[in-house]
Tab-separated table of C-alpha atoms in Angstrom:
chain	number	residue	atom	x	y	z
A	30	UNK	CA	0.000	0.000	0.000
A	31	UNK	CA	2.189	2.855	-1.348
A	32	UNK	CA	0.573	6.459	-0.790
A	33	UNK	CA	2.280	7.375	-3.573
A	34	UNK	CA	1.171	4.853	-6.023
A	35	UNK	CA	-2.448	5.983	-5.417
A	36	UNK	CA	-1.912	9.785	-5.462
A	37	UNK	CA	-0.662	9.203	-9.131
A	38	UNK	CA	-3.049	6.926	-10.092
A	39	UNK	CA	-6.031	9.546	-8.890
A	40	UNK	CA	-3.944	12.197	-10.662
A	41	UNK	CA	-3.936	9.948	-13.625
A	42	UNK	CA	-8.131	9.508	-12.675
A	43	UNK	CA	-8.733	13.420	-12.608
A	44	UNK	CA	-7.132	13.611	-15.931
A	45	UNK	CA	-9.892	11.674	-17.569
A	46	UNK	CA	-13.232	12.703	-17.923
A	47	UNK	CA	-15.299	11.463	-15.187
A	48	UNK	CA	-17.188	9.055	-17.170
A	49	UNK	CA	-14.316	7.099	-18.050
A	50	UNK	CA	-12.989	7.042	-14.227
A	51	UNK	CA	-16.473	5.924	-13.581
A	52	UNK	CA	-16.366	3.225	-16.306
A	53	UNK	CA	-13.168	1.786	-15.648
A	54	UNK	CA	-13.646	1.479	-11.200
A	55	UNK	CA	-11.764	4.247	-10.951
A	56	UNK	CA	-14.225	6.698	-8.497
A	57	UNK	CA	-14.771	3.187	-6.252
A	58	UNK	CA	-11.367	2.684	-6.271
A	59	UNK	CA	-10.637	6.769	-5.132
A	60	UNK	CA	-13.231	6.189	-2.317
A	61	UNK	CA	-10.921	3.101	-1.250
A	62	UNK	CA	-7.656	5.022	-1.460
A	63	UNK	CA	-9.663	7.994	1.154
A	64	UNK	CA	-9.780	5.651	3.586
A	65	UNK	CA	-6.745	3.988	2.835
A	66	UNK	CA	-4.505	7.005	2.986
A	67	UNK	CA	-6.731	9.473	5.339
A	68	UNK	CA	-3.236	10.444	6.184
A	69	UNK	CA	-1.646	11.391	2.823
A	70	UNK	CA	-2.607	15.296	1.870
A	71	UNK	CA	-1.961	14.898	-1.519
A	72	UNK	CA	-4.206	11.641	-2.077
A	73	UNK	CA	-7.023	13.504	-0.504
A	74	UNK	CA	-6.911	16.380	-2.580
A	75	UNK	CA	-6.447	14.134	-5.506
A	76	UNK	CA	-9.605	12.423	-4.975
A	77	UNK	CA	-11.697	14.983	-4.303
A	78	UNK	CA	-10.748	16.627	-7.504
A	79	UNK	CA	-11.658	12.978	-9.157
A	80	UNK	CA	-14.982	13.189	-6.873
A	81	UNK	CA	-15.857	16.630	-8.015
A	82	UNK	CA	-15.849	16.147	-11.597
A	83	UNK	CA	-18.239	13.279	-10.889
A	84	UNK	CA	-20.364	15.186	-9.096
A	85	UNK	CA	-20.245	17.681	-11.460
A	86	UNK	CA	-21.442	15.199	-14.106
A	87	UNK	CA	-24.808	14.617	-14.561
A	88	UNK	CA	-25.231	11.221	-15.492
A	89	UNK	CA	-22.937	10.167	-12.436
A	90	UNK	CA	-24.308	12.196	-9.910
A	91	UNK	CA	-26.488	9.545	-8.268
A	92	UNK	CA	-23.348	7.227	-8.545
A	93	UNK	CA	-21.445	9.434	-6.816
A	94	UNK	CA	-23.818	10.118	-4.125
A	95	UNK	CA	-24.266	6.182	-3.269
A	96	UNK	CA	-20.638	5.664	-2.851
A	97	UNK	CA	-20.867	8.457	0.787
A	98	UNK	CA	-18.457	10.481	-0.698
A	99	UNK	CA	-20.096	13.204	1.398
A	100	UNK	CA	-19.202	11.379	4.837
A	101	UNK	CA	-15.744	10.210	3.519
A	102	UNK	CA	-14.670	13.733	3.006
A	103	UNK	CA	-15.977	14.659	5.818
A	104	UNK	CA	-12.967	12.178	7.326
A	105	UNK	CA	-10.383	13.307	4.987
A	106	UNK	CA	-11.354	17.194	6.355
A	107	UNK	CA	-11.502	16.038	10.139
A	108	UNK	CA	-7.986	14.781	9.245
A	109	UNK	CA	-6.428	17.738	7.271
A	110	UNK	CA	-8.112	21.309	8.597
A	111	UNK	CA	-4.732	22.636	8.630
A	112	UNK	CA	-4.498	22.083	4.473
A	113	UNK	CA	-5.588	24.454	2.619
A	114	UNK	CA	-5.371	22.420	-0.592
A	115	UNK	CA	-7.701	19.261	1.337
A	116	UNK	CA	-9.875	22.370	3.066
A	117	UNK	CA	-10.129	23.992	-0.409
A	118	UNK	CA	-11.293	20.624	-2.275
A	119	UNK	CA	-13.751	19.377	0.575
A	120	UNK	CA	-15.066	22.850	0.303
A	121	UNK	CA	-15.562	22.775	-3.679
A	122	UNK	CA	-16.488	18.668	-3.016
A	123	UNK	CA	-19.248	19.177	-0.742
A	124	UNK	CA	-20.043	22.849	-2.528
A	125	UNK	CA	-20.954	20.366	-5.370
A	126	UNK	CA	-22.736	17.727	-3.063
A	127	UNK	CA	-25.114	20.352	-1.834
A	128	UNK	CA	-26.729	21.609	-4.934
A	129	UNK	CA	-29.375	19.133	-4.308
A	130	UNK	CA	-31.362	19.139	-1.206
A	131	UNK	CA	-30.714	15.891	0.185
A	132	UNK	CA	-27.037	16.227	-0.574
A	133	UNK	CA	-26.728	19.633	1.365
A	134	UNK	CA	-28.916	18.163	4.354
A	135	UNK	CA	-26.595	15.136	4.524
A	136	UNK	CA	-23.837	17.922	4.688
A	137	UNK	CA	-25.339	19.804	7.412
A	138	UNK	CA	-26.352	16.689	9.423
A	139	UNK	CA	-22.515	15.986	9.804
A	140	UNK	CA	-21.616	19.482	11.525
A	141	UNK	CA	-18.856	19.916	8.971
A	142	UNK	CA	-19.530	23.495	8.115
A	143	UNK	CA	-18.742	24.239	11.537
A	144	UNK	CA	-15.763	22.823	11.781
A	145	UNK	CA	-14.468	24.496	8.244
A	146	UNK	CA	-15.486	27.752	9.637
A	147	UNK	CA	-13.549	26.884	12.840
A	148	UNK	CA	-10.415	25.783	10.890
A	149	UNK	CA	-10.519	28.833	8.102
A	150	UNK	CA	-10.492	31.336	11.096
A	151	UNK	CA	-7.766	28.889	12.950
A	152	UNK	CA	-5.402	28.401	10.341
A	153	UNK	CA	-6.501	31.717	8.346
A	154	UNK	CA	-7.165	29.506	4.674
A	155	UNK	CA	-8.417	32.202	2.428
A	156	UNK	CA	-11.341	30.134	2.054
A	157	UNK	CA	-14.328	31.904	3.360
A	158	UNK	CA	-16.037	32.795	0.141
A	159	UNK	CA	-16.078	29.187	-0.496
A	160	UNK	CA	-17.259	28.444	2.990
A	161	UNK	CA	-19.762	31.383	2.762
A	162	UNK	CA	-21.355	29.506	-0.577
A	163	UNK	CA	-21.280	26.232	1.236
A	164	UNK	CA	-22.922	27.710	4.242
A	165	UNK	CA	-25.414	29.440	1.583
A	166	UNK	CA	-26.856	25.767	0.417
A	167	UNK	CA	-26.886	24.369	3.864
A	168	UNK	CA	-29.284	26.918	4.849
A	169	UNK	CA	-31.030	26.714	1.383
A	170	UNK	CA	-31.752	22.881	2.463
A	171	UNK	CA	-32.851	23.641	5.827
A	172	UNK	CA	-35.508	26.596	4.236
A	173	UNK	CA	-36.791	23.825	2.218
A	174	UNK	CA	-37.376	21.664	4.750
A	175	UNK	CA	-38.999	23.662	7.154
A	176	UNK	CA	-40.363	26.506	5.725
A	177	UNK	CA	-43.474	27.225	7.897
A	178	UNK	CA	-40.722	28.258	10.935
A	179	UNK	CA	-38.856	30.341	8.176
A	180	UNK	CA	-40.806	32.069	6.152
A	181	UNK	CA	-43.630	33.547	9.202
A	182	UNK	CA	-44.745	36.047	6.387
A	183	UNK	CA	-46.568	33.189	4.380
A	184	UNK	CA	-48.948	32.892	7.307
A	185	UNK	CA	-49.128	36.785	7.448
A	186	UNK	CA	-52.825	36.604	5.452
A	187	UNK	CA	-54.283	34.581	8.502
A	188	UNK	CA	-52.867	36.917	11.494
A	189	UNK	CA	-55.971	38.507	12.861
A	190	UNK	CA	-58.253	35.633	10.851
A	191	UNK	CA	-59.962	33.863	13.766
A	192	UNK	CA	-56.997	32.496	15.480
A	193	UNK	CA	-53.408	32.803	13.209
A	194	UNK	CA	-52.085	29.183	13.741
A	195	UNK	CA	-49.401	29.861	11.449
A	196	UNK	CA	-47.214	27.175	12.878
């Protein structure tokens, strides 16, 4: 099991287009090297960049999403907050994981915005545009899924109506 090894061979992966990483094992085979080498920086970062073109891909979104590439770099960041090149990925990585509801809830449900925001202002990454947009589709999520506590003005017709149970 050679770190190095795998970071080539997911730098050889993120040179292809994601459909033929997907078609030859390859984006299984990054989500084996993640846990493999949650200690290497540079496999990391090369597999989220490998990740994020799937993601990015609309016929292998759903593939990506099975594999829990959302919880896996999740680990990778727990591992490497003091990298801005792993923090900068996993931002982009779950940036693209979020632009669908469930995928931003299953974001927020594993406190990792938190704990970007805490390492951005810790180790000073200049990351907290990225963060901010992340942060943006978390919130997005959590309007969607409870907008009667959100959004009081939709009950704003029935205040003084016999009673305003607007939630």
């Amino acid at each position: 099991g050679d770190g190095g090894v795998q970071e080539e061979g997911a730098a050889l992966l993120a040179s292809l287009p994601a459909e033929d990483a997907w078609a030859c094992g390859g984006l299984g085979a990054v989500c084996a090297a993640m846990k493999t080498f949650v200690g290497s920086e540079d496999v990391q970062a090369q597999c989220f960049s490998v990740l994020l073109r799937a993601l990015r891909s609309r016929d292998l979104r759903g593939e990506v999403d099975a594999l829990g590439c959302v919880e896996l770099a999740c680990r990778s960041l727990r591992a490497h907050l003091g990298s801005e090149c792993v923090v900068g990925g996993g931002i982009a990585l779950l940036r693209a994981a979020s632009t669908t509801r469930g995928g931003a809830l299953d974001v927020d449900a594993r406190g990792v915005v938190a704990t970007l925001e805490g390492a951005v202002r810790r180790f000073r990454h200049p990351l907290a545009e990225e963060l901010a947009g992340l942060r943006e589709r978390v919130e997005w999520a959590r309007a969607q899924t409870r907008p009667a506590l959100l959004r009081p003005w939709a009950h704003c017709g029935a205040v003084g109506a016999g009673g305003g149970k607007g939630g």
